Coordinates of C-alpha atoms and ligand atoms in Angstrom, one line a residue:
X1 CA 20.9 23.3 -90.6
X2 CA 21.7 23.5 -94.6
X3 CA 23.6 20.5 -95.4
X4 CA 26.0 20.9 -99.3
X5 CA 27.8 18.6 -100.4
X6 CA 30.5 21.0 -101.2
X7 CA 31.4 23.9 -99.0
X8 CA 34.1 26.2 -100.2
X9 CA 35.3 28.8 -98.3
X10 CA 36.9 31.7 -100.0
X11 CA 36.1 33.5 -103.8
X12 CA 39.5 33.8 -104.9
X13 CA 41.0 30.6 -106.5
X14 CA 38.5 28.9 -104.4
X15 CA 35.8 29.9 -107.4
X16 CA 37.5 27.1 -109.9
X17 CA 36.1 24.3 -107.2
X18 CA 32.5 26.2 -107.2
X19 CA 32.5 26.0 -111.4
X20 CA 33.0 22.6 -111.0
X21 CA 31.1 21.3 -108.4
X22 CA 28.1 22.9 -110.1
X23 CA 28.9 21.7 -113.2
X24 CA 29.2 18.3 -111.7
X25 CA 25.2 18.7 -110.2
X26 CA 26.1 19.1 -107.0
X27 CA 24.9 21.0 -104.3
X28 CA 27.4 24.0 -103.2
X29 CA 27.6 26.8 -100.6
X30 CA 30.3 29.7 -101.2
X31 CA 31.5 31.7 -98.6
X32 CA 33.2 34.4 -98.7
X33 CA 33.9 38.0 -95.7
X34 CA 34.8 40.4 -98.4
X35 CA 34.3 41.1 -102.4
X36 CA 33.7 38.1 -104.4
X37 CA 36.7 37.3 -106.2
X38 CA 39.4 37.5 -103.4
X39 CA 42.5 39.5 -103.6
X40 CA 44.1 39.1 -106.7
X41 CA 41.1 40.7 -108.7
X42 CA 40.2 43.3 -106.0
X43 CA 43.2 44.6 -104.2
X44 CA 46.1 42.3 -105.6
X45 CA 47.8 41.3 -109.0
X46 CA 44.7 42.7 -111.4
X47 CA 45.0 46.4 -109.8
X48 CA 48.6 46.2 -109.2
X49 CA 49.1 45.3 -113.0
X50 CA 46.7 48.0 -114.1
X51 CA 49.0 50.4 -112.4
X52 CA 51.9 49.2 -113.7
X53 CA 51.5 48.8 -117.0
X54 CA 51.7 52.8 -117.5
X55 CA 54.5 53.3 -115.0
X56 CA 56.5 51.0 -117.3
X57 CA 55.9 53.1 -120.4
X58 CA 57.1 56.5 -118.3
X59 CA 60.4 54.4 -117.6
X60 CA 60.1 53.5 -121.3
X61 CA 59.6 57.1 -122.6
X62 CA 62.1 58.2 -120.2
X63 CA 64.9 56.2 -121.2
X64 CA 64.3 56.4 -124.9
X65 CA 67.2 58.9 -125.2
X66 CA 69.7 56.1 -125.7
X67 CA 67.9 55.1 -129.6
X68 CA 68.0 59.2 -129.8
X69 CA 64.8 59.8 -129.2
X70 CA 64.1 62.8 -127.1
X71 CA 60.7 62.5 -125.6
X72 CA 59.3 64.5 -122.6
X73 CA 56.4 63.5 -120.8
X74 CA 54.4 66.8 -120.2
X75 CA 51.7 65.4 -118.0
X76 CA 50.8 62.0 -116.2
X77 CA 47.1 62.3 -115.4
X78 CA 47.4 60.2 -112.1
X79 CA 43.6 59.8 -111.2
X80 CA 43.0 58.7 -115.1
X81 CA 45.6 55.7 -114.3
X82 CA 43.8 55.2 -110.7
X83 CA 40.3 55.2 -112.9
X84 CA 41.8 52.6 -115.6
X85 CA 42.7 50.3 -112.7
X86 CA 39.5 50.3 -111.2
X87 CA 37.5 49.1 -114.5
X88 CA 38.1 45.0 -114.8
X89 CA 37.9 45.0 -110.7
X90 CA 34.2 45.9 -111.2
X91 CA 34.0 43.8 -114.3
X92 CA 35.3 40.7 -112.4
X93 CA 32.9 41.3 -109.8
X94 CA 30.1 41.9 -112.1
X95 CA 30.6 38.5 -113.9
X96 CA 31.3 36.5 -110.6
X97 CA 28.1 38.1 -108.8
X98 CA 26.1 37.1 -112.5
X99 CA 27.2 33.5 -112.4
X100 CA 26.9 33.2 -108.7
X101 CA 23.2 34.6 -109.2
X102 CA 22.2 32.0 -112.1
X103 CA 23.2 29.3 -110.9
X104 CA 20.5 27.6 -109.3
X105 CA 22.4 25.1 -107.0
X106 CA 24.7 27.7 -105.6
X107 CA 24.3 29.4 -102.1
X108 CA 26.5 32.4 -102.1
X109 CA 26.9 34.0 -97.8
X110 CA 28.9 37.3 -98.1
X111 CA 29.8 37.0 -94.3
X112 CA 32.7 35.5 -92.1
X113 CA 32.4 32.2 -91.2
X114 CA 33.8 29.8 -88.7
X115 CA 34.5 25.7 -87.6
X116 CA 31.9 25.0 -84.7
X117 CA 33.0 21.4 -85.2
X118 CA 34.5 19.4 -87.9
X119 CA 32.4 19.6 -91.1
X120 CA 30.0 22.5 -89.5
X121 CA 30.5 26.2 -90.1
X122 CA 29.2 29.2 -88.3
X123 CA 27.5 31.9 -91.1
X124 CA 25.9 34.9 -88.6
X125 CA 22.8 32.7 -87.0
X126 CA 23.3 30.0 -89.8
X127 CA 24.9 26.9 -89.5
X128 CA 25.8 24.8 -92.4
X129 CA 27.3 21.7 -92.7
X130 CA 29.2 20.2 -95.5
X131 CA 30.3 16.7 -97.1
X132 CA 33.0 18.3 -99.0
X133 CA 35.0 21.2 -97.4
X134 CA 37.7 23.5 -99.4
X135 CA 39.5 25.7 -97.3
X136 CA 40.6 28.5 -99.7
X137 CA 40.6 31.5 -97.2
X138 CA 44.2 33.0 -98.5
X139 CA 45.8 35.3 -96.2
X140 CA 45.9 39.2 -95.4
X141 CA 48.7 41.6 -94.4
X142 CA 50.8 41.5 -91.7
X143 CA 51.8 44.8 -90.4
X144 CA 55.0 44.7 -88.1
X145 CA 54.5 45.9 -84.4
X146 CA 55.9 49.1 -84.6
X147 CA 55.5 51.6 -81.7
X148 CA 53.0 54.2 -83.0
X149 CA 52.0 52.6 -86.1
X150 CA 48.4 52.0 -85.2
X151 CA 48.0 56.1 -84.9
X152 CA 48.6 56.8 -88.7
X153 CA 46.8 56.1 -91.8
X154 CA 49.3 53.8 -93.5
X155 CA 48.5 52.6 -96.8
X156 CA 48.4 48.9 -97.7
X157 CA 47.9 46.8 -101.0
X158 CA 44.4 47.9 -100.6
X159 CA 44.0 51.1 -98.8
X160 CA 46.4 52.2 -101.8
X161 CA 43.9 51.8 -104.4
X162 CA 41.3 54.5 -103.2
X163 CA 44.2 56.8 -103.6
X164 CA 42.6 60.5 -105.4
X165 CA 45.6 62.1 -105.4
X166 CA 49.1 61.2 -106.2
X167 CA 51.5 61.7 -102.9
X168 CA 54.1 64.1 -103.1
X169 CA 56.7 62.0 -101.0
X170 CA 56.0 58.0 -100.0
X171 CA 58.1 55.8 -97.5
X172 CA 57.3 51.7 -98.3
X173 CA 58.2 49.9 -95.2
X174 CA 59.3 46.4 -96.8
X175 CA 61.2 45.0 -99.1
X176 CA 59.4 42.2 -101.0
X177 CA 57.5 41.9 -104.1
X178 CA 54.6 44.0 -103.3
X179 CA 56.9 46.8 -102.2
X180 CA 58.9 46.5 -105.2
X181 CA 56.0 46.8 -107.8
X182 CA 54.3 49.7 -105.8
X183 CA 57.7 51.8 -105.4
X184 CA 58.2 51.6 -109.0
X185 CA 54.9 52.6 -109.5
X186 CA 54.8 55.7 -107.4
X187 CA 58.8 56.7 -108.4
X188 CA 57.2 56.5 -112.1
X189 CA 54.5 58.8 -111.4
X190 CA 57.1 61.4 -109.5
X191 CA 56.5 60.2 -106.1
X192 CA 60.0 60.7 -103.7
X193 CA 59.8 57.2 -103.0
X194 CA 61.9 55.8 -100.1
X195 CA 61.9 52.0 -99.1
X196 CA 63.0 50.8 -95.8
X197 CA 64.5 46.9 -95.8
X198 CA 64.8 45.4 -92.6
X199 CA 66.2 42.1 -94.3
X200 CA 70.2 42.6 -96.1
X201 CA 68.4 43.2 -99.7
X202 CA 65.2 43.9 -101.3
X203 CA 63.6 40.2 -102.2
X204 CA 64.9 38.1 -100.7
X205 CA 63.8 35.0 -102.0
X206 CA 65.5 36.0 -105.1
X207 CA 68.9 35.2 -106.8
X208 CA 71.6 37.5 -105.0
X209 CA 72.8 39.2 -108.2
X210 CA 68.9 39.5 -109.4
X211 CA 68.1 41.6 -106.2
X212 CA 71.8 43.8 -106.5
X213 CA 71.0 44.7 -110.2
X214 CA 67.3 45.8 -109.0
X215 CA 68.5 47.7 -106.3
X216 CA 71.3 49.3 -108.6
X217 CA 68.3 50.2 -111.1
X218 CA 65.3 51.1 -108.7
X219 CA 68.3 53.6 -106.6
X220 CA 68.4 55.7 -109.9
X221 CA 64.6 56.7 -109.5
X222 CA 64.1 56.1 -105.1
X223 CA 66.0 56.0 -102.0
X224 CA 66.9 52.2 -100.5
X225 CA 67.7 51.8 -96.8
X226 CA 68.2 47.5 -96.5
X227 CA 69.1 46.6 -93.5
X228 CA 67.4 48.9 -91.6
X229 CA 64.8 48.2 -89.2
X230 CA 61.8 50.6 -88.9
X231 CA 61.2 51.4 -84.5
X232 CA 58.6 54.0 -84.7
X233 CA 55.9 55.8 -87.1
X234 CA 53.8 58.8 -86.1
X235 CA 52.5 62.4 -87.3
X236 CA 54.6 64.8 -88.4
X237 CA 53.9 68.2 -90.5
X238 CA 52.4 67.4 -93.8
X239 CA 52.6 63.8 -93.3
X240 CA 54.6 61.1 -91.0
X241 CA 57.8 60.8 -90.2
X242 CA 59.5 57.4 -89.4
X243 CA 62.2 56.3 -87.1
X244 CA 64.4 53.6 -88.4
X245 CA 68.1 51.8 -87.3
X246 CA 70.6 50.7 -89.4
X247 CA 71.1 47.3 -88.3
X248 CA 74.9 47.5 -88.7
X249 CA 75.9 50.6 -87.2
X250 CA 73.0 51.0 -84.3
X251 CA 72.6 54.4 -85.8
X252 CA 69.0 55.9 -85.9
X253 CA 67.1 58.7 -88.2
X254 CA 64.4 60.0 -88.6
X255 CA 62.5 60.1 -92.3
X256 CA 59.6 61.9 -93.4
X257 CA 57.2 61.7 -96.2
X258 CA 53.7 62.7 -96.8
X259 CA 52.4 59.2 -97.3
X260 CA 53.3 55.9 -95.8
X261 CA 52.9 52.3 -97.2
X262 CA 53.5 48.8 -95.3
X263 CA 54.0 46.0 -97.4
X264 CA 55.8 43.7 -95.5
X265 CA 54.4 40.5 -96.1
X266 CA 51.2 38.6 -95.4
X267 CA 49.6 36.2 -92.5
X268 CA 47.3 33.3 -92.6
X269 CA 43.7 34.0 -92.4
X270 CA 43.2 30.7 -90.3
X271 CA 42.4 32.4 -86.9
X272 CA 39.4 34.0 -88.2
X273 CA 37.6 30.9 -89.4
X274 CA 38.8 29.2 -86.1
X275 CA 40.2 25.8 -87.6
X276 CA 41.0 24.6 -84.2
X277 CA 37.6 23.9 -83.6
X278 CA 37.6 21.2 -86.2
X279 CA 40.8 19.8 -85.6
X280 CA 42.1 20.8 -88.7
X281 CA 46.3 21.2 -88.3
X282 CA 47.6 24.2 -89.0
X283 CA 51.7 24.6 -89.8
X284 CA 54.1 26.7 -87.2
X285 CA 53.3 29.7 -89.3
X286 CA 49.2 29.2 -88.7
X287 CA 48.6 28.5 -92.3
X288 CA 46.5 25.2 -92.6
X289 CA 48.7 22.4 -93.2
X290 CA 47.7 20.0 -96.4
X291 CA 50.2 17.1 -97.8
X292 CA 51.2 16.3 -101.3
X293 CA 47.6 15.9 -102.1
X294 CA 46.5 19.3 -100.6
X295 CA 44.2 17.2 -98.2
X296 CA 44.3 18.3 -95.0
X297 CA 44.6 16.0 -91.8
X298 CA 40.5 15.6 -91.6
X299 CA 39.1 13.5 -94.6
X300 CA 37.4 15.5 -97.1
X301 CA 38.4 18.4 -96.2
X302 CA 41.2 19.8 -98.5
X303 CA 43.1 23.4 -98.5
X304 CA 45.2 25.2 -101.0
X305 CA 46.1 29.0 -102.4
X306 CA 47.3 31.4 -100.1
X307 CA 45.5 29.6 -97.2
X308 CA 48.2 27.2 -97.4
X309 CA 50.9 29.5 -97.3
X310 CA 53.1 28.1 -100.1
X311 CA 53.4 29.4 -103.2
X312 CA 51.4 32.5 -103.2
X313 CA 51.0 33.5 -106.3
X314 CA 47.4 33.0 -108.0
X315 CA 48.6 30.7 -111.1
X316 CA 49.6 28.3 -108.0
X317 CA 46.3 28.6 -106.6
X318 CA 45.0 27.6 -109.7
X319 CA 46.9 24.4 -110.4
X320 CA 46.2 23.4 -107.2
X321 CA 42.5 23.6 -107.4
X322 CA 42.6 21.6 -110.5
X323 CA 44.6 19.1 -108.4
X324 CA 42.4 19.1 -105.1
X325 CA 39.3 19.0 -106.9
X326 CA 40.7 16.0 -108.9
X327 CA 41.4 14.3 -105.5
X328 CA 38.5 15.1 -104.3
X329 CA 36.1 13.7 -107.0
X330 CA 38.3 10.7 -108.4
X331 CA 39.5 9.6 -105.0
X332 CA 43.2 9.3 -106.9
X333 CA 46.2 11.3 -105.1
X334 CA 47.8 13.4 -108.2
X335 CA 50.4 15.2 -106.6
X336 CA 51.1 19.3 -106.5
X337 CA 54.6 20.6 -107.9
X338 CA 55.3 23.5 -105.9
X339 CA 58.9 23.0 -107.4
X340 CA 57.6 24.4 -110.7
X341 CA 55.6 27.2 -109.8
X342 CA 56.9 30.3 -111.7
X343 CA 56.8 33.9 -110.3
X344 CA 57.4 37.2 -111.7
X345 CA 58.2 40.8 -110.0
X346 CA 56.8 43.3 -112.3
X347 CA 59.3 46.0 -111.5
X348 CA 60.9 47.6 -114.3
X349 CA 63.3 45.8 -114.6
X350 CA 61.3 43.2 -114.7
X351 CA 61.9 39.6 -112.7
X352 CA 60.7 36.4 -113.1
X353 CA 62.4 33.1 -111.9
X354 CA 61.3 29.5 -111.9
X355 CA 62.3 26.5 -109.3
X356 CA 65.9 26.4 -107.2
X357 CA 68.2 29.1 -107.2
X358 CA 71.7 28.6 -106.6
X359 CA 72.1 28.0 -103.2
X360 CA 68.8 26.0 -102.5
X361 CA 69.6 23.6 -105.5
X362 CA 73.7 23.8 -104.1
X363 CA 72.6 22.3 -100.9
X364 CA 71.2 18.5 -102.6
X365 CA 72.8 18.6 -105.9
X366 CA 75.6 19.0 -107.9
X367 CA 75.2 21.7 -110.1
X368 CA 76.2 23.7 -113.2
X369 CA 75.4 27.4 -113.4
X370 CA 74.8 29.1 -117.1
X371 CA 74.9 32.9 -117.5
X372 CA 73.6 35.0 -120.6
X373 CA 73.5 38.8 -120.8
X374 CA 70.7 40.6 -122.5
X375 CA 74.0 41.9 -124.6
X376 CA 75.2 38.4 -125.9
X377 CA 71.6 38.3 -128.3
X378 CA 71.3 40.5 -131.2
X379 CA 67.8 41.5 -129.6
X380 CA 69.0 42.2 -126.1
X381 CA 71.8 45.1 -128.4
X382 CA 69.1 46.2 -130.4
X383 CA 66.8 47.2 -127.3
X384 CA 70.6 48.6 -125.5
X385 CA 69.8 46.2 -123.0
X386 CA 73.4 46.5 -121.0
X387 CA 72.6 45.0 -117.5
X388 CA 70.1 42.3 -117.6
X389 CA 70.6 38.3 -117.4
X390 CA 69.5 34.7 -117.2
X391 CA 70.7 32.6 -115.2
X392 CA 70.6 28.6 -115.2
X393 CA 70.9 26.3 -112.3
X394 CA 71.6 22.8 -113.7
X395 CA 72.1 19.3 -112.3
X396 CA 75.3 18.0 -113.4
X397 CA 75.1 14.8 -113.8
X398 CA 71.7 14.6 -115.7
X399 CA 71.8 18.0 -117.1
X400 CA 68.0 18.3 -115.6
X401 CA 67.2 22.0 -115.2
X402 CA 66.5 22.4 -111.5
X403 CA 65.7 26.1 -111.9
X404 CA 66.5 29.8 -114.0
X405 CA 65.9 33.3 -113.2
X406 CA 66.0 36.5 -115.5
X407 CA 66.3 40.0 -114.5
X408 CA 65.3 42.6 -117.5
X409 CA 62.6 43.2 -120.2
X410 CA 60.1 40.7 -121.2
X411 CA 61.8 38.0 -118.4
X412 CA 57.8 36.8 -117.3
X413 CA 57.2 35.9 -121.1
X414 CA 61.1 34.6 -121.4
X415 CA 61.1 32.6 -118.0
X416 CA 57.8 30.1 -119.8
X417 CA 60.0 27.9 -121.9
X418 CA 62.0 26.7 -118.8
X419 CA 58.8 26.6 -116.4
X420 CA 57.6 23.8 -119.0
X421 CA 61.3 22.4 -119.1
X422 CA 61.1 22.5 -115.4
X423 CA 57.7 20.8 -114.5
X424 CA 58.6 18.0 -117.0
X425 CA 61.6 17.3 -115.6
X426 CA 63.6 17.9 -118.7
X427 CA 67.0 18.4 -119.4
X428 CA 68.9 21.6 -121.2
X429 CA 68.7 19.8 -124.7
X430 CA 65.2 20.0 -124.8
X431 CA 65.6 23.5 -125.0
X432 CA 68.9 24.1 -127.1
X433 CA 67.8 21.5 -128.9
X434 CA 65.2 23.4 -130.3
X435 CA 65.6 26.2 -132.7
X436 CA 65.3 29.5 -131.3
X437 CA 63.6 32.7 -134.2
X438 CA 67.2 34.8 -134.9
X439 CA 67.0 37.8 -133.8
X440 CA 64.3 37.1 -130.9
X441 CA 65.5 37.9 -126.8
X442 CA 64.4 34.0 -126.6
X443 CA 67.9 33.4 -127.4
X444 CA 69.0 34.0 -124.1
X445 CA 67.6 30.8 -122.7
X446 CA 69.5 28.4 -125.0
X447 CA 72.4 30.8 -124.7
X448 CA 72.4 30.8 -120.6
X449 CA 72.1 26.7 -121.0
X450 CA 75.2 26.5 -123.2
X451 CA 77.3 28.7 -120.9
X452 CA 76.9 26.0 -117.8
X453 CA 80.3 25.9 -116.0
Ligands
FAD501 C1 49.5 43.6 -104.1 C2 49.5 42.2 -104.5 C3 49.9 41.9 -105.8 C4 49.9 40.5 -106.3 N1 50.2 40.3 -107.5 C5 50.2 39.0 -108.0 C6 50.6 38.7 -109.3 O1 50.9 39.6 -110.1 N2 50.5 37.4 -109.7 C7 50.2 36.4 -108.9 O2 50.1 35.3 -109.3 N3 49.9 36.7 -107.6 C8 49.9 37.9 -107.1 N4 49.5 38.2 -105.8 C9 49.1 37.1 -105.0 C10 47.7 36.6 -105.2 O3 46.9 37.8 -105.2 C11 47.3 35.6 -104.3 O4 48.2 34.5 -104.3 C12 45.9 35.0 -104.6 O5 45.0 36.0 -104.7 C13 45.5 34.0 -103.5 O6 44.2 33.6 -103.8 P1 43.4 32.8 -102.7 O7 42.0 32.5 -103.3 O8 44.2 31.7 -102.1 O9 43.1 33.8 -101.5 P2 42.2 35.2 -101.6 O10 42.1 35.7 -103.0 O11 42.8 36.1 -100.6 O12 40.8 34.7 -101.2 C14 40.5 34.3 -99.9 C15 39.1 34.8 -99.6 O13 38.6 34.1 -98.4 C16 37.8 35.1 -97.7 N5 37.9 34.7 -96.3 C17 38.9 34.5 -95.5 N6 38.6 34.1 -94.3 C18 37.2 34.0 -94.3 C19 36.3 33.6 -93.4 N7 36.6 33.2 -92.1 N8 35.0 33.6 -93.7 C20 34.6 34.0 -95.0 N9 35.5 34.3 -95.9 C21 36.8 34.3 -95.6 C22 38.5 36.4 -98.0 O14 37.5 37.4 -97.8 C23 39.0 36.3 -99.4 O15 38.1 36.9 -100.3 C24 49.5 39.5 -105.4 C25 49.1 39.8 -104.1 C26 49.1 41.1 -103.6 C27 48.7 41.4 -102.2

């Protein structure tokens, strides 16, 4: 048996611990089922963005009418935007598969592995052992148990990206971020997008008026059913069809499109590497459970990124490697914020929020809320900017910013000011404290914090 003194499961966020392990002398093994570089470079936010980035100028071009500019966009040349997006996926790989080669202390098994006992995996005929263990395994989709949907060819997050030709009709089953980004894409290219919501509104973990105003603007270019449960899936001509109920009224239709997508959310990918047979705990939802200090309930052994199943965004994944690894190595217990970990939703319009909303922060504080329109900045009326907002959700008494959300253009460069406000625990002078460049759309933060009611 190969004994490591790291073992790190997992080549997403999991490669930060393999960089420094090695550079620290030590002795790794890296394991990994699938491409090197986990989802967000193969089949999550790198494509995703790829394909997004054009779909935002057609929206662009499309709505430039307003300044009186009448563009028409005479052709999208979908399999050149499918090619684009293809290009730093095989660049990532390329560089991770380089390193991974030169490095002399690394042992790289591209297969699934599994807990025979506590610090011992399971690699084919192989077992390795390790003093150190990082379980960075993330997660996969979760596709709903719908009566027929095993007999058609749905898409998913990665199924999607082999995609030659651009569907004439597309119904996304799901309502969260994933669906969000992909339905604008494909509306942008001229897909009849529909998306079917089982929950009351598309994103749910979002601000109430955040997800209304994106389901006002994403209804001008798809259909939205919310509240609306899909029952069945299966062939139909020229594509599928799919059964769903209205939640409210009990009343059932039947909806067709030539392509179908499921995004409805993602599951832990702790079964397959059997972490029962270390005794490693695992939370009600199967994801493997870590404390403050991302250890998990086994000494030296330590879990974080999507495997975790708390913030699920790759920047989290990140932090929190820097964090295990730091508890790892120095003994010390620094502590993971997931209170601060920013997220965006790169629909157009775009969304990006950072800590409490509302009601979560409503529930242990007393609060101020601050609104801004887009509209109240000179920038935000240069760009016609009518609809979109930040919102501030302060603490009252200490004037700490507990969290702020913004729904419009540029919000995931906006929203970085407060995330730093936010993970050090600052209060709204440190921002309107500060002068903001007249006439930039970063006036909208201070402007939001001087509105608190
Ligand atoms: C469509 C989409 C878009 C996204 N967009 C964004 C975005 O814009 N910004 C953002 O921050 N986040 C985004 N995310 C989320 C982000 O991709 C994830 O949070 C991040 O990739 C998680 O990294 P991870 O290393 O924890 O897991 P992963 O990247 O999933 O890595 C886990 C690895 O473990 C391997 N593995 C699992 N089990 C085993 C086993 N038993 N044996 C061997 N190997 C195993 C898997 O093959 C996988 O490669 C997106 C996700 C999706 C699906």
């Amino acid at each position: 048996m190969k004994e490591y003194d790291v073992i790190v499961i997992g080549s997403g966020v999991g490669m930060n611990i393999v960089f420094s392990a090695l550079s620290d002398g030590l002795r790794v093994a890296l394991v990994d089922r699938g491409d090197v570089g986990g989802t967000c470079l193969n089949v999550g936010c790198i494509p995703s963005k790829m394909l997004i980035y054009p779909a935002d100028r057609i929206v662009e071009i499309e709505g430039s009418q307003r300044f009186g500019i009448n563009a028409k966009i005479k052709d999208v040349d979908f399999s050149t935007i499918m090619g684009r997006m293809k290009v730093p996926i095989l660049q990532g790989r390329k560089f991770l598969r380089r390193e991974i080669r030169n490095s002399k202390d690394l042992d790289f098994y591209n297969k699934e592995a599994y807990f025979v006992d506590e610090y011992t995996l399971k690699i084919g005929n192989e077992l390795i052992r390790g003093k150190r263990i990082f379980i960075v395994s993330g997660s996969r989709i979760a596709v709903p148990p719908v009566k027929g949907i095993d007999e058609i060819d749905y898409l998913t997050n990665e199924s999607v990206l082999e995609l030659k030709k651009r569907p004439r009709s597309m119904i996304i089953i799901g309502g969260g971020y994933v669906a969000a980004e992909y339905a604008h894409f494909f509306a942008a290219m001229g897909t009849e997008v529909t998306v079917v919501e089982m929950g009351d509104r598309m994103l749910r973990q979002e601000e109430p008026e955040v997800s209304e105003l994106l389901r006002k603007e994403l209804s001008k270019r798809m259909g939205i059913f919310t509240n609306t449960e899909t029952v069945e899936t299966g062939r139909a001509r020229g594509g599928y069809f799919v059964k769903v109920r209205d939640r409210l009224s009990g009343r059932e239709r039947r909806l067709a499109a030539a392509a179908v997508m499921v995004a409805t959310g993602r599951k832990s990918n702790a079964d397959l590497l059997r972490v029962e047979n270390s005794g490693i705990e695992t939370d009600a939802a199967n994801y493997v459970a870590v404390d403050r200090f991302l250890r998990t309930n086994k000494e030296n052994i330590y879990a974080f990124g999507d495997a975790v199943g708390r913030q699920m965004f790759t920047h989290a994944g990140d932090k929190e490697a820097e964090i295990a690894w730091h508890n790892a190595r120095n003994g010390e217990k620094r502590e993971m914020d997931f209170d601060a970990v920013p997220h965006a939703v790169f629909t157009t319009p775009q969304i990006a929020s950072v800590g409490l909303t509302e009601e979560t922060a409503g529930r242990d504080h007393e609060i101020l809320i601050g609104k801004a329109h887009y509209s109240d900045t000179v920038a935000g009326d240069t760009m016609a900017e009518k609809e979109g907002f930040a919102k501030a959700v302060v603490e009252k008494d200490t004037e700490r910013i507990l969290g702020f959300h913004i729904i419009g253009p540029y919000a995931s460069i906006l929203i970085q000011e407060v995330v730093n406000a936010v993970a050090n625990r600052s209060s709204v002078n440190s921002i309107t404290g500060c002068m903001h460049i007249f006439p930039a759309l970063s006036e909208i933060i201070p402007e939001a914090l001087s509105n608190l009611k």
